[in-house]
Structures are given as structure tokens and as C-alpha cells.
mmCIF file of C-alpha atoms in Angstrom:
data_model
loop_
_atom_site.group_PDB
_atom_site.id
_atom_site.type_symbol
_atom_site.label_atom_id
_atom_site.label_comp_id
_atom_site.label_asym_id
_atom_site.label_seq_id
_atom_site.Cartn_x
_atom_site.Cartn_y
_atom_site.Cartn_z
ATOM 1 C CA MET S 1259 -42.945 57.711 -37.748
ATOM 2 C CA THR S 1260 -39.933 55.640 -36.843
ATOM 3 C CA THR S 1261 -38.983 52.939 -39.247
ATOM 4 C CA THR S 1262 -37.622 49.727 -37.739
ATOM 5 C CA HIS S 1263 -35.219 47.811 -39.925
ATOM 6 C CA ALA S 1264 -35.384 44.061 -39.535
ATOM 7 C CA ALA S 1265 -32.175 42.166 -39.176
ATOM 8 C CA PRO S 1266 -31.151 40.082 -42.181
ATOM 9 C CA ALA S 1267 -32.452 36.573 -42.270
ATOM 10 C CA GLY S 1268 -30.319 34.067 -40.435
ATOM 11 C CA THR S 1269 -28.486 36.640 -38.329
ATOM 12 C CA LEU S 1270 -30.117 35.691 -35.024
ATOM 13 C CA SER S 1271 -29.731 31.958 -35.615
ATOM 14 C CA SER S 1272 -26.018 32.159 -36.368
ATOM 15 C CA PRO S 1273 -23.994 31.222 -33.228
ATOM 16 C CA VAL S 1274 -21.212 33.529 -32.239
ATOM 17 C CA GLN S 1275 -17.925 31.717 -31.638
ATOM 18 C CA HIS S 1276 -16.494 32.967 -28.379
ATOM 19 C CA PRO S 1277 -12.715 33.281 -28.481
ATOM 20 C CA LYS S 1278 -12.331 31.716 -25.018
ATOM 21 C CA ARG S 1279 -14.489 28.740 -25.984
ATOM 22 C CA ARG S 1280 -12.412 28.103 -29.104
ATOM 23 C CA SER S 1281 -9.253 28.423 -27.006
ATOM 24 C CA GLY S 1282 -10.587 25.899 -24.457
ATOM 25 C CA GLN S 1283 -11.462 23.411 -27.204
ATOM 26 C CA GLY S 1284 -7.985 23.765 -28.627
ATOM 27 C CA GLN S 1285 -6.396 23.208 -25.230
ATOM 28 C CA GLY S 1286 -8.547 20.110 -24.754
ATOM 29 C CA ARG S 1287 -7.307 18.654 -28.034
ATOM 30 C CA TRP S 1288 -3.691 19.379 -27.140
ATOM 31 C CA SER S 1289 -4.186 17.853 -23.692
ATOM 32 C CA ALA S 1290 -5.639 14.703 -25.219
ATOM 33 C CA LEU S 1291 -2.743 14.553 -27.666
ATOM 34 C CA PHE S 1292 -0.108 14.815 -24.945
ATOM 35 C CA LEU S 1293 -1.924 12.353 -22.674
ATOM 36 C CA SER S 1294 -2.437 9.744 -25.376
ATOM 37 C CA PRO S 1295 1.034 8.106 -25.036
ATOM 38 C CA ALA S 1296 0.529 7.648 -21.287
ATOM 39 C CA LEU S 1297 -3.002 6.321 -21.833
ATOM 40 C CA VAL S 1298 -1.714 3.843 -24.422
ATOM 41 C CA ILE S 1299 0.987 2.615 -22.046
ATOM 42 C CA ILE S 1300 -1.498 2.306 -19.147
ATOM 43 C CA THR S 1301 -3.912 0.406 -21.368
ATOM 44 C CA ILE S 1302 -1.279 -2.036 -22.627
ATOM 45 C CA PHE S 1303 0.513 -2.706 -19.361
ATOM 46 C CA THR S 1304 -2.316 -2.279 -16.808
ATOM 47 C CA VAL S 1305 -5.809 -2.555 -18.273
ATOM 48 C CA VAL S 1306 -5.109 -5.426 -20.668
ATOM 49 C CA PRO S 1307 -3.357 -7.616 -18.036
ATOM 50 C CA ILE S 1308 -6.224 -7.025 -15.583
ATOM 51 C CA VAL S 1309 -8.799 -8.033 -18.213
ATOM 52 C CA MET S 1310 -6.729 -11.083 -19.191
ATOM 53 C CA THR S 1311 -6.428 -12.129 -15.532
ATOM 54 C CA VAL S 1312 -10.213 -11.960 -15.126
ATOM 55 C CA VAL S 1313 -10.717 -13.977 -18.324
ATOM 56 C CA ILE S 1314 -8.180 -16.632 -17.305
ATOM 57 C CA SER S 1315 -9.787 -16.900 -13.852
ATOM 58 C CA LEU S 1316 -12.933 -18.157 -15.575
ATOM 59 C CA HIS S 1317 -11.031 -20.966 -17.300
ATOM 60 C CA GLU S 1318 -9.059 -24.041 -16.356
ATOM 61 C CA TRP S 1319 -5.615 -23.801 -17.871
ATOM 62 C CA SER S 1320 -2.150 -25.079 -17.132
ATOM 63 C CA MET S 1321 0.620 -22.599 -17.848
ATOM 64 C CA PHE S 1322 2.692 -25.497 -19.152
ATOM 65 C CA THR S 1323 0.335 -25.870 -22.124
ATOM 66 C CA PRO S 1324 -0.650 -23.446 -24.934
ATOM 67 C CA ILE S 1325 -3.242 -20.822 -24.023
ATOM 68 C CA THR S 1326 -5.513 -22.214 -26.732
ATOM 69 C CA GLU S 1327 -6.156 -25.240 -24.501
ATOM 70 C CA MET S 1328 -8.036 -23.201 -21.895
ATOM 71 C CA THR S 1329 -11.327 -24.748 -20.809
ATOM 72 C CA TRP S 1330 -14.274 -22.635 -19.680
ATOM 73 C CA VAL S 1331 -15.305 -23.414 -16.087
ATOM 74 C CA GLY S 1332 -17.154 -20.229 -15.166
ATOM 75 C CA LEU S 1333 -17.012 -19.427 -11.456
ATOM 76 C CA ASP S 1334 -15.744 -22.856 -10.392
ATOM 77 C CA ASN S 1335 -12.292 -21.486 -9.609
ATOM 78 C CA TYR S 1336 -13.858 -18.966 -7.249
ATOM 79 C CA ALA S 1337 -16.171 -21.525 -5.646
ATOM 80 C CA THR S 1338 -13.244 -23.779 -4.720
ATOM 81 C CA LEU S 1339 -10.807 -20.961 -4.040
ATOM 82 C CA PHE S 1340 -10.087 -21.835 -0.419
ATOM 83 C CA ALA S 1341 -10.827 -25.542 -0.566
ATOM 84 C CA ASP S 1342 -7.060 -26.094 -0.459
ATOM 85 C CA SER S 1343 -5.685 -25.944 3.086
ATOM 86 C CA ASN S 1344 -2.563 -24.128 1.839
ATOM 87 C CA ARG S 1345 -4.687 -21.242 0.558
ATOM 88 C CA THR S 1346 -6.707 -21.113 3.764
ATOM 89 C CA GLN S 1347 -3.464 -20.906 5.720
ATOM 90 C CA ALA S 1348 -2.187 -18.224 3.330
ATOM 91 C CA MET S 1349 -5.335 -16.166 3.933
ATOM 92 C CA LEU S 1350 -4.964 -16.444 7.726
ATOM 93 C CA ASN S 1351 -1.259 -15.583 7.576
ATOM 94 C CA THR S 1352 -1.995 -12.560 5.415
ATOM 95 C CA GLY S 1353 -4.660 -11.341 7.835
ATOM 96 C CA VAL S 1354 -2.293 -11.657 10.812
ATOM 97 C CA TYR S 1355 0.506 -9.963 8.869
ATOM 98 C CA VAL S 1356 -1.731 -7.032 7.872
ATOM 99 C CA VAL S 1357 -3.181 -6.495 11.343
ATOM 100 C CA LEU S 1358 0.193 -6.653 13.093
ATOM 101 C CA SER S 1359 1.767 -4.309 10.541
ATOM 102 C CA ILE S 1360 -0.971 -1.695 10.999
ATOM 103 C CA VAL S 1361 -1.120 -2.011 14.807
ATOM 104 C CA ILE S 1362 2.649 -1.606 15.146
ATOM 105 C CA THR S 1363 3.459 0.806 12.314
ATOM 106 C CA VAL S 1364 0.793 3.495 12.707
ATOM 107 C CA PRO S 1365 1.143 4.247 16.468
ATOM 108 C CA LEU S 1366 4.945 3.933 16.317
ATOM 109 C CA GLY S 1367 5.117 6.169 13.248
ATOM 110 C CA LEU S 1368 2.903 8.788 14.924
ATOM 111 C CA LEU S 1369 5.042 8.733 18.077
ATOM 112 C CA ILE S 1370 8.296 9.162 16.148
ATOM 113 C CA ALA S 1371 6.774 11.887 13.949
ATOM 114 C CA MET S 1372 5.687 13.869 17.009
ATOM 115 C CA LEU S 1373 9.118 13.452 18.632
ATOM 116 C CA LEU S 1374 10.741 14.708 15.440
ATOM 117 C CA TYR S 1375 8.370 17.635 14.937
ATOM 118 C CA PHE S 1376 7.562 19.235 18.285
ATOM 119 C CA PRO S 1377 10.903 19.372 20.111
ATOM 120 C CA LYS S 1378 13.010 21.890 18.186
ATOM 121 C CA LEU S 1379 16.232 19.901 18.291
ATOM 122 C CA ARG S 1380 19.282 19.993 16.074
ATOM 123 C CA GLY S 1381 19.747 17.259 13.525
ATOM 124 C CA GLN S 1382 16.045 16.655 12.896
ATOM 125 C CA ASN S 1383 16.461 16.830 9.116
ATOM 126 C CA LEU S 1384 19.342 14.334 9.246
ATOM 127 C CA ILE S 1385 17.242 11.919 11.287
ATOM 128 C CA ARG S 1386 14.413 12.228 8.754
ATOM 129 C CA VAL S 1387 16.807 11.436 5.904
ATOM 130 C CA ILE S 1388 18.123 8.381 7.767
ATOM 131 C CA LEU S 1389 14.590 7.143 8.449
ATOM 132 C CA PHE S 1390 13.505 7.656 4.842
ATOM 133 C CA SER S 1391 16.620 5.872 3.533
ATOM 134 C CA THR S 1392 15.262 2.531 4.759
ATOM 135 C CA TYR S 1393 12.392 2.953 2.279
ATOM 136 C CA VAL S 1394 14.535 3.714 -0.777
ATOM 137 C CA ILE S 1395 17.182 1.024 -0.203
ATOM 138 C CA PRO S 1396 16.562 -1.944 -2.567
ATOM 139 C CA THR S 1397 14.733 -4.810 -0.888
ATOM 140 C CA ILE S 1398 17.402 -7.343 -1.806
ATOM 141 C CA ALA S 1399 20.018 -5.306 0.091
ATOM 142 C CA ILE S 1400 17.777 -5.076 3.150
ATOM 143 C CA VAL S 1401 17.104 -8.825 2.950
ATOM 144 C CA ILE S 1402 20.847 -9.544 3.048
ATOM 145 C CA ILE S 1403 21.196 -7.331 6.139
ATOM 146 C CA TRP S 1404 18.257 -8.867 7.978
ATOM 147 C CA SER S 1405 19.156 -12.425 7.043
ATOM 148 C CA ASN S 1406 22.391 -11.839 8.958
ATOM 149 C CA ILE S 1407 20.569 -10.108 11.823
ATOM 150 C CA TYR S 1408 18.264 -13.116 12.146
ATOM 151 C CA ALA S 1409 21.056 -15.655 11.652
ATOM 152 C CA PRO S 1410 21.107 -18.280 14.425
ATOM 153 C CA GLY S 1411 24.232 -18.451 16.495
ATOM 154 C CA TYR S 1412 26.191 -15.495 15.168
ATOM 155 C CA GLY S 1413 23.414 -12.992 14.401
ATOM 156 C CA PRO S 1414 23.286 -9.798 16.517
ATOM 157 C CA LEU S 1415 19.867 -10.593 17.958
ATOM 158 C CA SER S 1416 20.829 -14.120 18.975
ATOM 159 C CA THR S 1417 24.187 -12.953 20.350
ATOM 160 C CA MET S 1418 22.582 -10.251 22.525
ATOM 161 C CA LEU S 1419 20.003 -12.662 23.934
ATOM 162 C CA GLN S 1420 22.629 -15.303 24.644
ATOM 163 C CA SER S 1421 24.777 -12.727 26.462
ATOM 164 C CA ILE S 1422 22.007 -12.202 29.025
ATOM 165 C CA GLY S 1423 21.231 -15.890 29.379
ATOM 166 C CA ILE S 1424 18.168 -16.115 27.113
ATOM 167 C CA THR S 1425 17.959 -18.845 24.501
ATOM 168 C CA PRO S 1426 17.122 -17.126 21.199
ATOM 169 C CA PRO S 1427 14.314 -18.528 19.078
ATOM 170 C CA GLY S 1428 14.713 -19.591 15.488
ATOM 171 C CA TRP S 1429 13.688 -16.250 14.014
ATOM 172 C CA LEU S 1430 13.038 -17.592 10.526
ATOM 173 C CA SER S 1431 13.040 -21.335 11.214
ATOM 174 C CA ASP S 1432 10.485 -21.491 14.028
ATOM 175 C CA PRO S 1433 6.843 -21.446 12.806
ATOM 176 C CA SER S 1434 5.867 -19.433 15.884
ATOM 177 C CA TRP S 1435 8.379 -16.676 15.160
ATOM 178 C CA ALA S 1436 8.838 -16.587 11.369
ATOM 179 C CA LEU S 1437 5.789 -14.458 10.550
ATOM 180 C CA ILE S 1438 6.474 -12.063 13.428
ATOM 181 C CA SER S 1439 10.058 -11.695 12.217
ATOM 182 C CA LEU S 1440 8.786 -10.719 8.766
ATOM 183 C CA VAL S 1441 6.428 -8.161 10.323
ATOM 184 C CA ILE S 1442 9.391 -6.591 12.153
ATOM 185 C CA PHE S 1443 11.268 -6.509 8.854
ATOM 186 C CA ASN S 1444 8.336 -4.761 7.148
ATOM 187 C CA VAL S 1445 7.920 -2.218 9.954
ATOM 188 C CA TRP S 1446 11.625 -1.345 9.851
ATOM 189 C CA GLN S 1447 11.598 -0.949 6.072
ATOM 190 C CA MET S 1448 8.419 1.130 5.735
ATOM 191 C CA LEU S 1449 8.355 3.125 8.977
ATOM 192 C CA GLY S 1450 10.527 5.985 7.714
ATOM 193 C CA TYR S 1451 8.229 6.649 4.752
ATOM 194 C CA TYR S 1452 5.163 6.864 6.989
ATOM 195 C CA VAL S 1453 6.973 9.068 9.502
ATOM 196 C CA ILE S 1454 7.777 11.585 6.751
ATOM 197 C CA LEU S 1455 4.103 11.618 5.719
ATOM 198 C CA LEU S 1456 2.962 12.171 9.296
ATOM 199 C CA VAL S 1457 5.510 14.946 9.868
ATOM 200 C CA ALA S 1458 4.202 16.651 6.724
ATOM 201 C CA GLY S 1459 0.682 16.349 8.145
ATOM 202 C CA LEU S 1460 1.767 17.856 11.460
ATOM 203 C CA THR S 1461 3.072 20.945 9.679
ATOM 204 C CA GLN S 1462 -0.500 21.670 8.523
ATOM 205 C CA ILE S 1463 -1.861 21.962 12.080
ATOM 206 C CA PRO S 1464 -1.999 25.613 13.251
ATOM 207 C CA GLY S 1465 0.296 26.262 16.204
ATOM 208 C CA ASP S 1466 -2.312 28.589 17.748
ATOM 209 C CA LEU S 1467 -4.403 25.544 18.694
ATOM 210 C CA TYR S 1468 -1.625 24.160 20.875
ATOM 211 C CA GLU S 1469 -0.965 27.558 22.460
ATOM 212 C CA ALA S 1470 -4.647 27.937 23.342
ATOM 213 C CA ALA S 1471 -4.705 24.405 24.748
ATOM 214 C CA ARG S 1472 -1.650 25.092 26.920
ATOM 215 C CA ILE S 1473 -3.266 28.279 28.229
ATOM 216 C CA ASP S 1474 -6.339 26.243 29.175
ATOM 217 C CA GLY S 1475 -4.098 23.835 31.082
ATOM 218 C CA ALA S 1476 -4.209 20.891 28.653
ATOM 219 C CA GLY S 1477 -1.248 18.528 28.929
ATOM 220 C CA ILE S 1478 0.580 16.682 26.155
ATOM 221 C CA ILE S 1479 -1.762 13.685 26.233
ATOM 222 C CA ARG S 1480 -4.851 15.893 26.095
ATOM 223 C CA GLN S 1481 -3.380 17.958 23.253
ATOM 224 C CA THR S 1482 -2.527 14.804 21.316
ATOM 225 C CA TRP S 1483 -5.977 13.291 21.744
ATOM 226 C CA SER S 1484 -8.012 16.478 21.194
ATOM 227 C CA ILE S 1485 -5.901 18.328 18.613
ATOM 228 C CA THR S 1486 -3.218 16.226 16.931
ATOM 229 C CA ILE S 1487 -5.160 13.071 16.130
ATOM 230 C CA PRO S 1488 -8.376 14.811 14.902
ATOM 231 C CA MET S 1489 -6.439 17.334 12.783
ATOM 232 C CA LEU S 1490 -4.171 14.582 11.473
ATOM 233 C CA SER S 1491 -7.001 12.164 10.658
ATOM 234 C CA LYS S 1492 -6.664 12.549 6.889
ATOM 235 C CA THR S 1493 -2.965 11.686 6.945
ATOM 236 C CA LEU S 1494 -3.541 8.869 9.430
ATOM 237 C CA PHE S 1495 -6.173 7.277 7.213
ATOM 238 C CA PHE S 1496 -3.829 7.530 4.246
ATOM 239 C CA VAL S 1497 -1.028 5.884 6.246
ATOM 240 C CA ILE S 1498 -3.387 3.108 7.341
ATOM 241 C CA LEU S 1499 -4.470 2.564 3.736
ATOM 242 C CA MET S 1500 -0.888 2.466 2.450
ATOM 243 C CA THR S 1501 0.148 0.096 5.251
ATOM 244 C CA PHE S 1502 -2.769 -2.165 4.394
ATOM 245 C CA ILE S 1503 -1.961 -2.232 0.674
ATOM 246 C CA ASN S 1504 1.744 -2.771 1.300
ATOM 247 C CA SER S 1505 1.096 -5.576 3.786
ATOM 248 C CA ILE S 1506 -1.615 -7.487 1.968
ATOM 249 C CA GLN S 1507 0.474 -7.853 -1.176
ATOM 250 C CA VAL S 1508 3.784 -8.645 0.563
ATOM 251 C CA PHE S 1509 5.937 -10.928 -1.573
ATOM 252 C CA ASP S 1510 9.627 -9.981 -1.844
ATOM 253 C CA PRO S 1511 10.809 -10.709 1.722
ATOM 254 C CA ILE S 1512 8.870 -13.967 1.842
ATOM 255 C CA TYR S 1513 10.294 -15.130 -1.483
ATOM 256 C CA LEU S 1514 13.828 -14.143 -0.502
ATOM 257 C CA LEU S 1515 13.883 -15.112 3.195
ATOM 258 C CA THR S 1516 11.479 -17.975 3.923
ATOM 259 C CA GLN S 1517 9.933 -19.310 0.693
ATOM 260 C CA GLY S 1518 6.623 -19.540 2.561
ATOM 261 C CA GLY S 1519 8.064 -21.751 5.303
ATOM 262 C CA PRO S 1520 8.615 -23.146 7.769
ATOM 263 C CA ALA S 1521 5.587 -25.441 7.524
ATOM 264 C CA GLY S 1522 3.652 -22.785 5.576
ATOM 265 C CA SER S 1523 3.755 -20.331 8.488
ATOM 266 C CA THR S 1524 4.793 -17.411 6.234
ATOM 267 C CA ASN S 1525 2.836 -18.371 3.145
ATOM 268 C CA THR S 1526 0.686 -15.381 2.140
ATOM 269 C CA ILE S 1527 -1.839 -14.788 -0.619
ATOM 270 C CA SER S 1528 0.660 -13.076 -2.926
ATOM 271 C CA TYR S 1529 3.214 -15.848 -2.498
ATOM 272 C CA GLU S 1530 0.511 -18.483 -2.967
ATOM 273 C CA ILE S 1531 -0.500 -16.833 -6.259
ATOM 274 C CA GLN S 1532 3.092 -17.036 -7.489
ATOM 275 C CA ARG S 1533 3.541 -20.630 -6.337
ATOM 276 C CA SER S 1534 0.246 -21.859 -7.776
ATOM 277 C CA ALA S 1535 0.923 -20.244 -11.138
ATOM 278 C CA PHE S 1536 4.630 -20.756 -11.734
ATOM 279 C CA SER S 1537 5.344 -23.887 -9.689
ATOM 280 C CA TYR S 1538 2.182 -25.897 -10.348
ATOM 281 C CA GLY S 1539 0.907 -24.177 -13.505
ATOM 282 C CA LEU S 1540 -2.584 -23.565 -12.065
ATOM 283 C CA ALA S 1541 -3.208 -20.388 -14.036
ATOM 284 C CA GLY S 1542 -6.990 -20.349 -13.616
ATOM 285 C CA GLU S 1543 -6.973 -20.836 -9.855
ATOM 286 C CA SER S 1544 -4.095 -18.426 -9.256
ATOM 287 C CA SER S 1545 -5.831 -15.813 -11.430
ATOM 288 C CA ALA S 1546 -9.012 -16.211 -9.395
ATOM 289 C CA LEU S 1547 -6.960 -15.698 -6.254
ATOM 290 C CA ALA S 1548 -5.339 -12.602 -7.775
ATOM 291 C CA VAL S 1549 -8.724 -11.134 -8.728
ATOM 292 C CA THR S 1550 -10.009 -11.799 -5.205
ATOM 293 C CA LEU S 1551 -6.971 -10.038 -3.734
ATOM 294 C CA PHE S 1552 -7.488 -7.085 -6.096
ATOM 295 C CA MET S 1553 -11.158 -6.774 -5.160
ATOM 296 C CA THR S 1554 -10.305 -7.008 -1.457
ATOM 297 C CA ILE S 1555 -7.901 -4.084 -1.795
ATOM 298 C CA LEU S 1556 -10.553 -2.062 -3.663
ATOM 299 C CA VAL S 1557 -13.273 -2.780 -1.089
ATOM 300 C CA ILE S 1558 -11.091 -2.026 1.944
ATOM 301 C CA GLY S 1559 -9.765 1.107 0.252
ATOM 302 C CA ALA S 1560 -13.311 2.264 -0.497
ATOM 303 C CA LEU S 1561 -14.395 1.633 3.102
ATOM 304 C CA LEU S 1562 -11.454 3.643 4.415
ATOM 305 C CA GLY S 1563 -12.326 6.408 1.969
ATOM 306 C CA VAL S 1564 -15.930 6.473 3.184
ATOM 307 C CA ALA S 1565 -14.756 6.494 6.792
ATOM 308 C CA LEU S 1566 -12.429 9.399 6.042
ATOM 309 C CA ARG S 1567 -15.190 11.351 4.314
ATOM 310 C CA GLY S 1568 -17.507 10.804 7.276
ATOM 311 C CA ARG S 1569 -14.749 11.875 9.639
ATOM 312 C CA LYS S 1570 -14.227 15.122 7.721
ATOM 313 C CA LYS S 1571 -17.929 15.955 7.932
#
């Protein structure tokens, strides 16, 4: 007969510590330790201000008085958000600014990117550096340059138009031209950054697709529409999203060039938030406007993300 020896009590119930599992737990602790300073900084300088802005938006408070004098008003600040004609005008100006920036920047950026990528010409890298330099130059320096370009009388634009017998408009002083002039400024400043992104996207498209299309007799327009744009859709959506975010929160050029004028024609939501808060002390209303702007960016960004996901499928 064969005798079977039973295992000691508790042997089967004792878990065996796998070396890899212990190693993974240790790495997780070290990762949390190294990430903790960044998380603390993000919490203090990002999460806390966002929470405070939401809280203040639910109160009536003048920034010229102590914060202890805040009065709870609930959603009243949101209900009357655009009752002021200045804010309504700021919303319309922002919408026009965003649409014009996207409509001009994205097609122009794609065209320049394709001209820089497909023809194998000398000096392409230098041109890319020059284009990207407009993005890294400080805004105040660019404002000084463009304030002289737009200067009436002696500015280059006015001088060129006068030389051919055309009366130049008041680029920054005419309500019909001021917002358009700021859009041109924004396109010039940001175009190089988007071109570099689009060129990087073009490098990911297999060259065999273009060779096969040329063999089938497809021209440049057909190749662009059937190959370039579909294969570049992810980058294009990202460029559209970045252009939208950059445009909807525009502030620096307006503050430095026009101060929201003339006649409120360049007043945007971001500038209206600053003016309501720091000029009139309307902390509650300006915070409600800031929260609305933040939620608008989140919603539009989410919609673009959904559209991109559907496009990829």
C-alpha cells in the first residue's frame, strides 16, 4: 500500500509572494514618491485656484473688500452673465476671432507644410526654424513690431497702400478693421508652430501611397484629398483644437495693442474677465465668466476628441 502524507496545516492557505509582484509594488511606491512633489505643485497652483474660482462665482464679492464679505447668491451670476451688453459683444467678438483664426490658420498651415515637405529643396530646415521663431519670440516684442507695422501714416502697410493710391484704413483705430488686424497678428505668430506639427504629421504618411496614386494617374489635388488629408486627420484635429484654445483665450495682444477698443470692437471674453475683476472689482461675475469659458473649452475639446475617434474608426 502507498502511504500519502498530508501537507502540514496552513501550507496551502499561505500565499506565495512572487518576486515580480513585490518588485512592482516597490516600483509603484517609488513612482508615487517621485510624483508627489509635482502633484503637490499642481494641486496648489491649479486645482485650488479652479475650486476657488467656482466658489467665488457663486458669491457676490468686490475685490476691493475683504474676502470675508462675500455674499452667497447661488447661480445668479450665471443667470445674468450676458445681461451686460459689453459681455454680449465680447462673446460675439470672441466667436468671430476664433472662427477667422481657424479658417485662415489651418488651410494656410497645411499648404505651407506641404510646400516645405514634398519639394526636396535646399534650405527647408532653415525655413522651418524661421517659421517656428515667430512662436518662441516673446509676445511683447512681437507687439512692438506689429504696432509699428500697423502705425498710421508711417507704417509699412499704410505706406505700401498709399504708394499705389489706396487710402489705408485705421488698422487698430477703425472698429471694422481692429479685430481683423488682431487675427492677422495671431495667425502670423502661431502659424510656424502649426506648420511644424503638420510637417511632422506628413512624415508619418508612407511614400508608397503617393507612388501608387501617381501610377494610377492621380494628380496633386486628388492625392491631397484622398491621401494627405485622411492620413493627416489626427494632426489636423490637434491643430484645430490648439488653434481654438489659443484663440478663445486671447488676451496679451488685446491688452497691449487695443485695450478692447475701439468702441469695444476687440473686447473678448478673456479681456472682459480681466476688466470686470481688476477694473470694476466684480469678482463673482468675472469668476462666473471664467468658469463658463473653461467649460466651453472642455466641451469643444471633448467634441473634437469624439469626432477624431469616429474619424479613426
